[in-house]
Each structure stands twice: as structure tokens, then as C-alpha cells.
Coordinates of C-alpha atoms (C1' of nucleotides) in Angstrom, one line a residue:
Chain A
M26 CA 118.2 101.4 128.0
H27 CA 117.2 104.8 126.9
I28 CA 118.4 108.0 128.3
A29 CA 116.3 111.1 127.6
L30 CA 118.0 114.9 127.3
R31 CA 116.6 118.2 127.9
Q32 CA 117.6 121.5 128.2
S33 CA 116.1 122.3 131.9
A34 CA 116.9 126.0 132.3
A35 CA 119.8 127.7 131.5
A36 CA 122.9 126.0 131.4
R37 CA 121.3 123.0 132.9
V38 CA 120.4 119.6 131.3
E39 CA 118.3 117.1 132.7
A40 CA 119.2 113.6 131.6
V41 CA 116.3 110.4 132.6
E42 CA 117.9 107.2 132.2
L43 CA 114.9 104.5 130.9
D44 CA 114.6 101.2 131.1
D45 CA 113.3 99.5 127.9
A46 CA 110.0 99.4 129.1
G47 CA 110.0 103.0 129.2
A48 CA 110.4 102.9 133.4
E49 CA 112.4 105.6 134.9
L50 CA 116.0 104.3 136.3
G51 CA 117.2 107.5 137.1
R52 CA 117.5 111.4 137.2
H53 CA 120.9 113.7 136.6
D54 CA 120.6 117.2 137.1
L55 CA 124.2 117.9 134.6
D56 CA 126.1 121.2 134.4
E57 CA 126.1 121.9 130.4
G58 CA 129.9 122.3 130.7
A59 CA 130.0 118.6 131.7
L60 CA 127.5 117.0 129.2
T61 CA 129.9 116.1 126.4
Q62 CA 131.8 114.2 129.5
W63 CA 128.6 112.4 131.0
V64 CA 127.5 111.5 127.4
R65 CA 130.9 109.9 126.7
E66 CA 131.1 107.7 129.7
R67 CA 127.2 106.6 129.2
E68 CA 128.1 106.1 125.7
A69 CA 130.4 102.5 126.9
G70 CA 126.7 101.2 127.6
H71 CA 125.2 101.9 124.0
P72 CA 122.4 103.4 125.6
R73 CA 119.8 105.3 122.7
W74 CA 119.8 108.8 123.1
V75 CA 116.5 110.4 123.2
W76 CA 116.5 113.7 122.3
S77 CA 114.3 116.7 120.7
D78 CA 116.2 117.5 117.8
T79 CA 119.7 115.6 116.7
A80 CA 120.8 118.5 115.0
R81 CA 120.6 120.6 118.2
W82 CA 122.4 118.1 120.6
Y83 CA 124.9 116.1 118.6
P84 CA 127.2 118.8 117.0
P85 CA 128.9 119.7 119.9
L86 CA 129.4 116.1 121.1
L87 CA 131.3 115.3 117.7
R88 CA 133.2 118.2 118.2
A89 CA 134.3 117.3 121.7
G90 CA 135.2 113.8 120.0
V91 CA 132.0 112.1 121.0
R92 CA 130.0 109.7 118.4
V93 CA 127.0 107.8 119.7
E94 CA 125.6 104.5 118.4
R95 CA 122.2 105.6 118.5
C96 CA 119.3 108.3 119.1
V97 CA 115.5 108.8 118.6
D98 CA 114.9 111.7 116.7
L99 CA 111.6 113.1 118.6
R100 CA 110.7 116.1 116.4
L101 CA 111.5 114.0 113.1
C102 CA 109.8 110.9 114.1
H103 CA 106.8 113.1 115.6
R104 CA 105.9 114.5 112.2
I105 CA 106.2 111.3 110.9
L106 CA 103.7 109.9 113.4
R107 CA 101.2 112.7 112.9
H108 CA 100.1 111.8 109.9
A109 CA 100.8 108.0 109.6
V110 CA 97.8 106.2 108.6
S111 CA 99.0 102.9 110.2
A112 CA 98.6 105.5 113.6
A113 CA 95.6 107.3 112.9
G114 CA 94.2 106.3 116.3
S115 CA 96.6 106.9 118.8
E116 CA 96.5 110.1 121.2
L117 CA 99.6 111.6 119.5
A118 CA 97.8 111.6 115.8
T119 CA 94.5 112.6 117.6
G120 CA 96.0 115.2 120.2
G121 CA 96.3 118.8 118.8
R122 CA 99.1 120.5 117.6
D123 CA 102.2 121.4 120.2
G124 CA 105.6 122.3 120.4
W125 CA 106.7 118.6 118.8
D126 CA 104.8 119.8 115.6
S127 CA 106.5 123.4 115.5
P128 CA 110.0 124.0 113.7
P129 CA 113.1 122.8 115.3
P130 CA 115.3 126.3 116.9
A131 CA 116.9 128.0 114.9
P132 CA 120.6 126.8 114.9
S133 CA 123.2 128.3 117.0
A134 CA 125.1 131.3 115.7
A135 CA 127.8 130.4 117.2
P136 CA 129.4 127.4 115.8
D137 CA 132.3 127.3 117.8
A138 CA 130.5 127.5 121.2
L139 CA 129.6 124.5 123.1
F140 CA 125.9 125.7 123.3
D141 CA 124.3 128.6 122.2
L142 CA 125.4 131.9 124.3
E143 CA 121.7 132.7 124.6
P144 CA 119.9 129.9 126.5
P145 CA 117.8 128.0 123.9
P146 CA 114.1 127.7 125.0
V147 CA 113.2 125.1 127.8
D148 CA 112.3 122.0 125.8
D149 CA 109.1 120.0 125.9
D150 CA 109.4 117.1 128.5
P151 CA 111.1 114.7 125.6
V152 CA 109.9 111.6 128.5
V153 CA 106.2 112.2 127.7
E154 CA 106.9 112.6 123.9
W155 CA 108.7 109.4 123.6
L156 CA 106.1 107.3 126.0
R157 CA 103.6 108.9 123.4
Q158 CA 105.5 108.0 120.4
R159 CA 106.3 104.4 122.0
S160 CA 102.4 103.9 122.7
A161 CA 101.4 105.2 118.9
V162 CA 104.0 102.8 117.8
E163 CA 102.9 99.7 119.6
G164 CA 99.5 100.1 118.9
S165 CA 99.6 100.8 115.6
S166 CA 98.4 98.2 112.8
Q167 CA 102.4 98.1 111.4
P168 CA 103.9 98.4 114.4
G169 CA 107.4 96.7 113.2
R170 CA 107.1 98.8 110.2
L171 CA 107.0 101.9 111.8
A172 CA 109.1 101.2 114.5
L173 CA 111.9 100.8 111.6
L174 CA 110.8 103.8 109.9
L175 CA 111.6 106.0 112.8
A176 CA 115.0 104.3 113.8
G177 CA 116.0 104.9 109.8
E178 CA 114.6 108.5 110.2
S179 CA 116.9 109.1 113.3
V180 CA 119.9 107.3 112.2
G181 CA 119.6 109.4 109.3
A182 CA 119.9 112.5 111.4
L183 CA 123.2 111.3 113.4
V184 CA 124.4 110.6 109.8
A185 CA 123.6 114.0 108.7
V186 CA 125.2 115.9 111.4
E187 CA 128.3 113.3 111.4
M188 CA 128.9 114.3 107.2
R189 CA 128.4 118.0 107.8
F190 CA 131.0 117.4 110.4
A191 CA 133.6 114.9 108.5
G192 CA 132.6 117.3 105.3
L193 CA 133.2 116.4 101.6
P194 CA 137.0 116.4 100.7
W195 CA 136.9 119.0 98.4
S196 CA 140.1 120.6 96.4
P197 CA 139.6 124.5 96.0
A198 CA 142.6 124.4 93.6
R199 CA 141.3 122.0 91.2
H200 CA 138.0 123.9 91.2
D201 CA 139.8 126.8 90.6
E202 CA 141.5 124.9 87.5
L203 CA 138.2 123.7 86.4
L204 CA 136.7 127.2 86.3
T205 CA 139.3 128.7 84.5
E206 CA 139.9 126.0 82.0
L207 CA 135.9 126.6 81.0
L208 CA 134.9 130.4 82.1
G209 CA 138.5 131.6 81.7
P210 CA 140.3 133.4 84.6
R211 CA 138.0 134.9 87.5
P212 CA 137.4 138.2 86.4
A213 CA 137.7 141.8 88.6
L214 CA 134.8 142.7 87.2
G215 CA 132.2 141.8 84.6
R216 CA 131.6 138.3 82.9
P217 CA 135.1 135.9 82.4
A218 CA 136.3 135.9 79.2
L219 CA 134.9 132.8 77.7
M220 CA 131.2 134.0 78.6
E221 CA 132.0 137.4 77.3
A222 CA 133.1 135.4 74.1
A223 CA 130.1 133.6 73.8
L224 CA 127.9 136.1 74.2
A225 CA 130.0 138.3 71.5
R226 CA 128.8 135.2 68.9
V227 CA 125.2 135.4 70.0
R228 CA 124.9 139.3 69.3
E229 CA 126.8 138.7 66.3
A230 CA 124.9 136.3 64.9
L231 CA 121.7 138.1 66.0
D232 CA 122.7 141.8 64.9
E233 CA 121.7 142.6 68.4
P234 CA 124.8 144.5 69.4
D235 CA 123.3 145.2 73.3
L236 CA 121.4 141.7 73.8
N237 CA 121.2 141.1 77.2
P238 CA 121.1 137.3 78.0
D239 CA 120.7 137.4 81.4
S240 CA 117.2 138.8 81.3
P241 CA 114.7 135.8 79.8
V242 CA 112.1 138.7 78.7
E243 CA 114.8 140.9 77.4
L244 CA 116.0 138.1 75.4
V245 CA 113.1 136.9 74.1
K246 CA 112.3 139.8 72.3
G247 CA 116.1 139.9 70.8
L248 CA 115.5 136.3 69.5
Q249 CA 112.1 137.6 68.2
R250 CA 113.5 140.9 66.7
A251 CA 115.9 138.7 65.0
G252 CA 113.2 136.8 63.2
L253 CA 113.4 133.5 65.8
R254 CA 110.4 131.7 66.8
A255 CA 111.3 131.7 70.5
T256 CA 108.4 131.9 73.0
S257 CA 110.8 131.1 76.2
T258 CA 114.3 130.7 76.8
R259 CA 114.8 127.0 77.8
S260 CA 117.2 125.4 76.5
W261 CA 115.4 122.0 75.4
E262 CA 113.0 124.6 73.2
L263 CA 116.3 126.5 71.7
K264 CA 117.6 123.4 70.3
R265 CA 114.9 122.9 68.1
I266 CA 115.2 126.3 66.9
E267 CA 118.3 126.2 64.0
H268 CA 120.2 129.2 63.7
P269 CA 123.6 130.6 64.0
A270 CA 122.8 132.2 67.2
I271 CA 121.3 129.2 68.9
A272 CA 124.7 127.1 69.7
P273 CA 126.8 130.2 71.1
L274 CA 123.5 131.3 73.6
L275 CA 123.2 127.6 74.8
E276 CA 126.7 127.8 75.5
Y277 CA 126.9 130.9 77.1
K278 CA 123.7 129.7 79.3
K279 CA 125.8 126.4 80.7
L280 CA 128.4 129.0 81.3
A281 CA 126.5 131.1 83.2
R282 CA 124.9 128.6 85.4
L283 CA 128.3 127.3 86.5
Y284 CA 129.7 130.9 87.2
S285 CA 126.4 132.0 89.0
A286 CA 125.8 128.8 90.7
N287 CA 129.2 127.0 91.5
G288 CA 131.7 129.8 90.5
W289 CA 134.5 131.4 92.7
H290 CA 131.8 132.9 94.6
W291 CA 130.6 129.8 95.6
L292 CA 133.6 128.2 96.2
E293 CA 134.3 131.0 98.7
E294 CA 131.4 131.0 100.9
W295 CA 131.3 127.2 101.1
V296 CA 134.3 125.6 101.2
H297 CA 136.7 125.7 104.0
D298 CA 139.6 124.2 104.9
G299 CA 139.4 121.7 102.4
R300 CA 136.2 120.7 103.1
F301 CA 132.5 121.5 101.6
R302 CA 130.3 121.0 104.6
P303 CA 126.3 121.7 103.6
V304 CA 123.4 121.5 105.7
Y305 CA 121.6 118.0 105.5
V306 CA 118.1 118.3 106.2
P307 CA 116.4 114.8 106.9
G308 CA 113.0 114.4 105.9
G309 CA 113.0 117.5 104.3
V310 CA 111.3 116.6 101.4
V311 CA 107.7 115.4 101.6
T312 CA 108.1 111.9 100.3
G313 CA 111.2 111.5 103.2
R314 CA 114.1 112.3 101.3
W315 CA 116.4 114.4 102.2
A316 CA 116.9 118.2 101.3
S317 CA 119.6 120.4 102.2
D318 CA 120.2 124.2 103.1
G319 CA 122.8 126.1 101.6
G320 CA 125.6 125.3 98.9
G321 CA 122.9 123.1 96.7
A322 CA 125.2 119.9 98.1
L323 CA 122.3 117.7 96.4
Q324 CA 122.8 119.8 93.1
L325 CA 126.5 119.2 92.7
P326 CA 127.1 119.6 88.8
R327 CA 129.0 116.7 87.4
Q328 CA 131.2 119.4 85.6
L329 CA 132.5 120.1 89.5
R330 CA 133.1 116.5 90.7
A331 CA 136.7 116.3 89.6
A332 CA 137.1 118.8 92.3
V333 CA 136.1 116.5 95.2
V334 CA 139.3 115.1 95.9
A335 CA 140.4 112.7 98.7
D336 CA 143.1 113.3 101.4
E337 CA 146.4 111.9 100.8
G338 CA 146.5 108.1 101.8
W339 CA 142.7 107.9 101.3
T340 CA 140.5 107.2 98.7
F341 CA 136.2 107.6 97.9
V342 CA 134.4 104.8 97.7
V343 CA 131.4 105.3 95.9
A344 CA 128.3 103.3 95.4
D345 CA 125.4 103.7 93.5
A346 CA 122.1 101.8 93.8
S347 CA 121.2 100.6 90.3
Q348 CA 117.6 101.6 89.6
L349 CA 116.5 101.9 92.8
E350 CA 113.0 102.8 92.3
P351 CA 111.8 100.1 89.9
R352 CA 113.4 97.5 92.2
V353 CA 111.9 98.9 95.0
L354 CA 108.8 99.2 93.3
A355 CA 109.1 95.2 92.1
A356 CA 109.6 94.6 96.1
M357 CA 106.4 96.5 97.2
S358 CA 104.1 95.5 94.8
G359 CA 104.7 91.7 94.9
D360 CA 105.7 91.7 91.4
A361 CA 107.5 88.4 90.7
A362 CA 108.1 89.1 86.8
M363 CA 109.4 92.8 88.0
A364 CA 111.4 90.7 90.6
R365 CA 112.9 88.4 88.1
A366 CA 114.4 91.3 86.0
G367 CA 115.8 92.6 88.9
Q368 CA 118.0 89.4 89.2
A369 CA 120.1 91.5 86.5
Q370 CA 122.8 94.0 87.8
D371 CA 121.0 96.4 85.0
M372 CA 117.2 95.9 85.5
Y373 CA 116.4 97.8 82.8
Q374 CA 118.7 95.5 80.1
G375 CA 116.6 92.3 82.2
M376 CA 113.3 93.7 80.7
V377 CA 114.7 93.6 77.6
D378 CA 116.1 90.1 78.0
A379 CA 112.8 89.2 79.5
G380 CA 111.1 90.1 76.3
A381 CA 109.0 93.1 77.9
V382 CA 110.3 95.9 75.5
E383 CA 112.8 95.9 73.0
T384 CA 115.3 98.2 74.1
R385 CA 117.0 99.5 77.3
P386 CA 115.8 103.0 76.5
Q387 CA 112.4 101.8 76.6
A388 CA 112.5 100.0 79.3
K389 CA 113.9 102.8 81.1
Y390 CA 111.4 105.3 79.9
G391 CA 108.7 103.1 80.4
M392 CA 109.3 102.7 84.2
L393 CA 109.8 106.1 84.3
G394 CA 106.3 106.9 83.3
A395 CA 104.9 103.9 85.3
I396 CA 106.4 105.6 88.3
Y397 CA 105.8 109.2 87.8
G398 CA 102.8 109.1 85.2
G399 CA 104.4 110.2 82.6
T400 CA 101.5 109.7 79.5
T401 CA 103.5 111.4 76.5
G402 CA 106.2 110.7 74.6
E403 CA 108.0 107.7 75.0
S404 CA 107.3 106.9 78.4
G405 CA 103.0 106.9 77.3
R406 CA 103.9 104.8 74.2
M407 CA 105.9 102.5 76.5
R408 CA 103.1 101.9 79.5
P409 CA 100.6 99.5 78.1
R410 CA 103.9 97.2 77.4
I411 CA 104.7 97.7 81.1
A412 CA 101.5 96.8 82.1
R413 CA 101.6 93.8 80.1
A414 CA 104.4 92.8 81.2
F415 CA 104.5 93.8 85.1
P416 CA 100.5 94.1 85.8
T417 CA 101.2 94.2 89.4
A418 CA 103.8 96.4 89.8
M419 CA 101.3 98.5 87.6
A420 CA 98.3 97.8 89.4
Y421 CA 100.2 99.2 92.7
V422 CA 100.9 102.2 91.1
E423 CA 97.9 103.0 89.3
S424 CA 96.1 102.4 92.8
A425 CA 98.1 104.8 94.0
A426 CA 97.3 107.1 91.4
R427 CA 93.6 106.8 92.1
A428 CA 93.8 107.5 95.7
G429 CA 95.4 110.3 95.1
E430 CA 93.2 111.6 92.6
K431 CA 89.9 110.8 95.4
G432 CA 91.8 113.1 97.9
E433 CA 92.8 110.0 99.7
V434 CA 95.9 109.3 101.8
V435 CA 98.5 107.1 100.1
S436 CA 101.4 105.5 102.7
T437 CA 104.8 104.3 101.9
W438 CA 106.4 100.9 102.5
L439 CA 106.9 101.6 106.1
G440 CA 104.5 103.9 107.1
R441 CA 105.2 107.6 106.1
S442 CA 101.7 108.8 104.8
S443 CA 101.5 111.5 101.9
P444 CA 100.0 115.2 103.2
P445 CA 96.2 115.2 103.2
G446 CA 94.5 115.6 99.7
A447 CA 91.5 117.8 100.6
A448 CA 92.0 121.4 99.6
D449 CA 90.5 122.4 102.5
S450 CA 92.3 120.5 105.1
Y451 CA 94.2 121.9 108.0
D452 CA 98.0 120.7 107.6
E453 CA 100.7 123.1 107.8
T454 CA 102.0 121.9 104.6
A455 CA 99.0 123.7 103.1
S456 CA 100.5 127.1 103.0
D457 CA 103.0 125.4 100.4
A458 CA 102.4 127.0 97.3
E459 CA 102.8 123.9 95.0
L460 CA 100.9 121.1 97.4
R461 CA 97.9 124.1 97.0
K462 CA 98.6 124.4 92.8
L463 CA 98.8 120.5 93.0
R464 CA 95.3 119.8 95.0
N465 CA 93.5 121.5 93.0
D466 CA 94.6 119.1 90.0
A467 CA 93.3 116.0 91.1
R468 CA 95.2 114.3 88.4
G469 CA 98.0 116.3 89.2
W470 CA 97.6 115.2 92.6
G471 CA 97.0 111.5 91.6
R472 CA 100.8 111.5 89.8
F473 CA 102.0 112.8 93.0
T474 CA 100.7 109.9 95.2
R475 CA 101.5 107.5 92.7
N476 CA 105.2 109.1 93.2
F477 CA 104.9 109.5 96.7
V478 CA 104.5 105.3 97.4
V479 CA 107.7 104.4 95.3
Q480 CA 110.3 107.5 96.0
G481 CA 109.4 107.7 99.8
T482 CA 109.7 103.8 100.0
A483 CA 113.0 104.2 98.2
A484 CA 113.7 106.8 100.7
E485 CA 113.1 104.7 103.5
W486 CA 115.7 101.9 101.6
A487 CA 118.0 104.5 101.6
L488 CA 117.9 105.3 105.2
C489 CA 118.3 101.2 106.3
W490 CA 121.4 101.4 103.9
M491 CA 123.2 104.4 105.1
G492 CA 122.1 102.8 108.8
S493 CA 123.7 99.9 108.0
L494 CA 126.5 100.5 106.9
R495 CA 127.3 103.6 109.3
R496 CA 127.4 100.7 111.6
R497 CA 130.0 98.4 109.8
L498 CA 132.2 101.2 109.1
W499 CA 132.4 102.1 113.5
Q500 CA 133.3 97.9 113.3
L501 CA 135.6 98.5 110.4
G502 CA 137.9 101.3 112.1
G503 CA 138.0 99.5 115.0
G504 CA 134.7 99.9 117.2
D505 CA 134.4 101.0 120.7
A506 CA 137.3 99.4 121.5
A507 CA 139.5 101.7 119.0
D508 CA 140.0 105.3 120.7
A509 CA 140.0 107.1 117.3
P510 CA 137.8 109.9 116.4
L511 CA 135.0 109.3 113.3
T512 CA 137.0 111.3 110.8
D513 CA 140.4 108.7 111.4
R514 CA 138.3 106.0 110.1
P515 CA 135.9 105.0 107.2
H516 CA 133.2 107.6 107.4
L517 CA 130.4 108.7 105.3
V518 CA 130.8 111.8 103.3
F519 CA 128.3 112.6 101.1
F520 CA 124.7 111.1 100.2
L521 CA 122.1 111.7 97.2
H522 CA 119.2 109.9 97.5
D523 CA 120.5 106.4 96.2
E524 CA 124.2 106.9 96.1
L525 CA 127.1 107.1 98.7
I526 CA 130.4 108.1 99.2
V527 CA 133.0 106.7 101.8
H528 CA 136.2 108.7 102.6
T529 CA 138.4 105.9 103.8
P530 CA 142.1 105.2 104.3
R531 CA 143.2 103.5 101.0
A532 CA 143.8 100.1 102.7
L533 CA 140.2 99.9 104.1
A534 CA 138.6 100.4 100.6
E535 CA 138.3 96.9 99.5
Q536 CA 136.3 95.9 102.8
V537 CA 134.6 99.2 102.8
A538 CA 133.3 98.3 99.2
A539 CA 132.1 95.0 100.4
E540 CA 130.5 96.6 103.3
L541 CA 128.6 98.4 101.1
R542 CA 127.3 95.9 99.1
E543 CA 126.4 93.6 102.0
S544 CA 124.8 96.7 103.5
A545 CA 122.7 97.4 100.6
A546 CA 121.4 93.9 101.1
E547 CA 120.8 93.9 104.6
A548 CA 118.6 97.5 103.4
G549 CA 116.5 94.8 101.3
R550 CA 115.8 92.2 103.9
L551 CA 115.0 95.0 106.8
L552 CA 112.3 96.6 104.5
F553 CA 111.2 93.3 102.1
G554 CA 112.2 90.4 104.3
A555 CA 112.7 87.4 102.2
A556 CA 111.2 89.1 98.8
P557 CA 112.9 87.8 96.1
V558 CA 114.2 91.2 94.8
E559 CA 118.0 92.3 94.7
F560 CA 119.2 95.7 95.0
A561 CA 122.2 96.2 93.1
V562 CA 124.6 98.4 93.8
T563 CA 127.5 99.8 91.5
V564 CA 130.7 100.3 93.7
A565 CA 134.0 102.2 92.9
I566 CA 137.2 103.0 94.5
V567 CA 138.4 106.5 92.8
D568 CA 140.7 109.2 94.2
S569 CA 138.4 112.0 92.7
Y570 CA 134.2 112.0 92.5
D571 CA 134.5 112.3 88.8
Q572 CA 136.3 108.9 88.2
A573 CA 133.1 107.0 89.4
K574 CA 130.9 105.9 86.3
Chain B
dA10 C1' 116.9 148.5 100.9
dC11 C1' 114.7 144.4 101.1
dC12 C1' 110.7 140.7 100.0
dG13 C1' 108.5 137.4 97.6
dT14 C1' 107.2 135.1 92.4
dC15 C1' 109.1 133.4 88.7
dG16 C1' 111.8 131.5 85.1
dG17 C1' 115.5 128.5 84.3
dC18 C1' 118.8 124.4 85.2
dG19 C1' 121.6 121.7 88.1
dC20 C1' 120.6 116.9 90.6
dC21 C1' 118.0 112.0 92.1
Chain C
dA7 C1' 114.3 114.3 72.2
dA8 C1' 110.8 115.2 75.5
dA9 C1' 107.5 114.1 79.7
dG10 C1' 105.9 112.1 84.1
dG11 C1' 107.7 112.7 90.6
dG12 C1' 111.0 115.5 94.5
dC13 C1' 113.6 119.4 95.3
dG14 C1' 117.7 123.9 95.8
dC15 C1' 119.5 128.2 94.5
dC16 C1' 120.5 131.6 91.1
dG17 C1' 119.3 136.2 88.8
dA18 C1' 115.3 139.0 87.3
dC19 C1' 111.5 141.8 88.2
dG20 C1' 108.0 143.7 90.2
dG21 C1' 105.8 145.3 94.2
dT22 C1' 106.6 147.8 98.6

DNA sequence: ACCGTCGGCGCC
DNA sequence: AAAGGGCGCCGACGGT
């Protein structure tokens, strides 16, 4: 059973019930105010909700206490199918641009309103689009994989909205303590005391009493006036200079970064009622990774993770997929030797034990080089060793790189395709300055496509992991029988590419940990079937995020 | 006053 | 120690 929702007019919603073959079973013209209750009742039948954008339809449902099990996010799925090589002949892919190619409408400016006061534009018909997407999947050369990708993308969209709704538990008091320890008390104006102290030492050591440390241009000039051979102010370049000004300067830069990016201003702007609620953007990265919008959610500095504190009586279960990208590469390339190395909990150590390289850092940087296309330094030196030990895996990424260099499109395991390589190709992402620059550099574009297939497939694994875990957590919390809202049960509060955080009543923590491991194994089976690759996860039960790892 | 770009750095 | 891939955010800066 599927139910498509559509804004049909101001304050009116049309719901169309469809059977699994796509035949229409019934239509309902609903008043917007009655929608949440209607969805609540229908949810008992476990339908898949078909809607334009999860970020638009789901938040008011969650606020009303309605959690849904399944959906199709038409816009996210459309974007995948528009470019997917495995569905290139479909009507969807060959047709011209339409409303489904446009970005989603801006989110509501009135967060407490059930729906926008201004009615959103009337949707394009979701039933028509859904049928078009089904037909694209069914006619594709990889229907099973594409269907899994679309399901994963859609469940990710549900999780993204649920995580914003629940929020990441955050202690403002602890955050303030950390800032005060590192920077000194919050100043009324000017720099915090410890930043000012570090700056004074820099000025003293350079004999530059008026040095402005916040302007890279001024800073380089000041360093040069003092006789230092600095051409930039990047910390890794500064580290190579021996001079008494360098240590305090690096300290100043570190503190300045913390102060401006995650200081008291950030705390006031982003943390309310003990929760950090960023906007997560599923599919926001070309490879399929999530992006975030506001608050820098995917760049929480380690320095501040002690401020992520579980509620009283609750705890966090933090899980991290170890060496996810190498494992994904082993599975997708079918490299048996690499898969054997991955039998170890620590895959890099497994590579050492297999005799491929001598040390763990060699394994790590060698693999990073293989996946990213590194040619210099340790990663470049290790490339031949990695290629000898794992020829099948290396051939796989080399092939992706050569395809990119020739301007060809590459695809992930489940079928997300890379943006077109040709510089004159017509594509909305062609306006992106970074992509344009890369396209004009064949080797650079080859590094991009090389990484795309691995990073993108890792993102697919992570979506499946998260989707599987979401279902298990709901069951652990009593399933549909328990009349408890999402945030009274074990629930996801954070996702960072290969890492998940669950907030759970303490008594359920061990079971949550087991589900995190089992869902990782399930994700591996979903993507790669019986391939002999293990997806090891490290799991920690902690009361604050900094205690993990 | 506002806008886009850039250097730099946080995360994976 | 640093370099390859992917991001977002900050302040500075140069343009209107």
C-alpha cells in the first residue's frame, strides 16, 4: 500500500491510495488541519508515504507525535534517477527538466505553525512522478540495486528530520566551562584573555606590537618583516618554521578558530533547551553523503564533544564503522585478499599481518592514497605495495580514475552516477565553481571519480546501516504497540558519514549496542550479498560523546 | 550596507 | 609530517 500526498490548494491536501502495482484505490480531499490525525490512523496499515519532500511533510507530523515507517522522497529519488546510468533510457531521464529537478521549496519561516501560513505552491502530481520513477527502476539494468538506493535515500530523509526533531543533547553549562578553560571567561568586548595572552607573546617575539593576527595578508607581512620565511599562514607551513613566535601563533589560531566557529555566539544561536538541532541535508554532497545547513553539524570539533551529554537516566551508544571505505572497496571490487585482511577488527593491522606492508601507518596511508589518488609522500610510496597485494581493488579504482580522465561518468555500487565530466555538458551542478575547475583538469577529475565510487558506495552502506538500525530501535522501544513518542524510546541523534549516536534509556544500552552491530552486518548483506567482507563497528556506551574512542 | 570570493581549518 | 577525495563556516577583503 502506498499513499501519495499532495498540496492541492491552499489548506487542502489530496491523498491518493495506491496498491503495490500502482493502481489507484481511492482519493481523499483533506483539510490540512485534519491531516496529521488522518496520517496517524493510516499509519497502522504500514503504508509507504509518497511525497515531494520529506523535509516539508514530515516535521509537522513529528510535532504532532506521528512517526511514519516508510516513505518515498520523490525529489531526492528523482535527482538520482535523472543521472543514473543504469536507468539512462527511462522516460524520466530522457525527458526535459521539470519541477522535480528544481530545489525543494524553502522551509517554513514559522516553525511552530502546523503548515506555512502562506500556502506552499501546489505540488506537481506525486502519483505521476512516482509511476515514472517506478518505471525507470523496473526498466533499468540494475533494478534491485536502484530500488535499494532509493529506499535508503528516502529512509535517510526520514532520519534526517527525526534527528533534527529530537536534537543532539547538549549541555550549555559544560560547553561554557570548556570555553572558559580554553579561552578564559567570555569577554564583554575584545578577545578572550587567553587568546589575548597568546597574541601578546606573538607580538613580543616578532617585535611587532601592532600585528593583526586575523588578516592572513597582514600576518604574512608581519612574519616577513621579522625575518621569517613565511609565504602563507597555514598552520602546517608555519610548523616547519623554527622561531619563538610560531608556538604562540599556532595556539592563537587554534583558540581563534574555536572562539569564532563554536564559541559562545554559536552556543546561543544553535543550542536551545539542551538540544543542538542542525538541518541535515540528505544527498547534499555529489557523492551521496549528507551535508548540513547551519551550525556546522558535521564538523563538531573534538574539543567540544564533552558538551554532548546524555539526559539523566539515559546514555549514548556511539558506533563507528572502522575503515569503512577500504572495506567497501574490498567488497565492491571483489578483492579476496583485501577482504581477508578485513576479517580483522582493525583492517590496517590485517594488512600488516598479511604481509602487504610493514606498518599500520603504511597500510593506512597506502589505502588512502589508493582511494584518493595520492601520488606523493607516504601514500605515493606505498601505492606499488598496495597494488601488488590487492591488485583487484587497485584495478577497480584505477579504472574509475581513467574513466573520469576521459570524461566518462562513473557510478556507485547501487547506481548513483557522477556528474557529467564534459566541460560543456548541461547540468545544474556545472555552475558549481569547484566542479568547473576540476573538469578542466583531467587528472583532477580522475581523482574525483576514483574517490566518487568508493565514497559514494560507503555512503550507501551507511544509509542501509541507519535504515536497518532505525527499524530495530523502533521495535526495541516497543514497536507500534507502545504508545510512546520517538524521543521516549531509543532514537538516533547524530550521524557523521560512518558514525552513529543513539540516545537511549540506560537499561536498553546493551541491546542498542547489539542492534548497531547487527544492522551493520545487515547493511553489508543488503549491498553485497554473501561477499566475504566484514563491516566491523566499534561501539561504546558513554554518558558524553568525548568518552567514545 | 550588502555580496561573492578566498584563505584557513574543523570534520569524515 | 603531508597529500590525495568530499564538505561547511568563519573573518577578511575587494567589489558594488
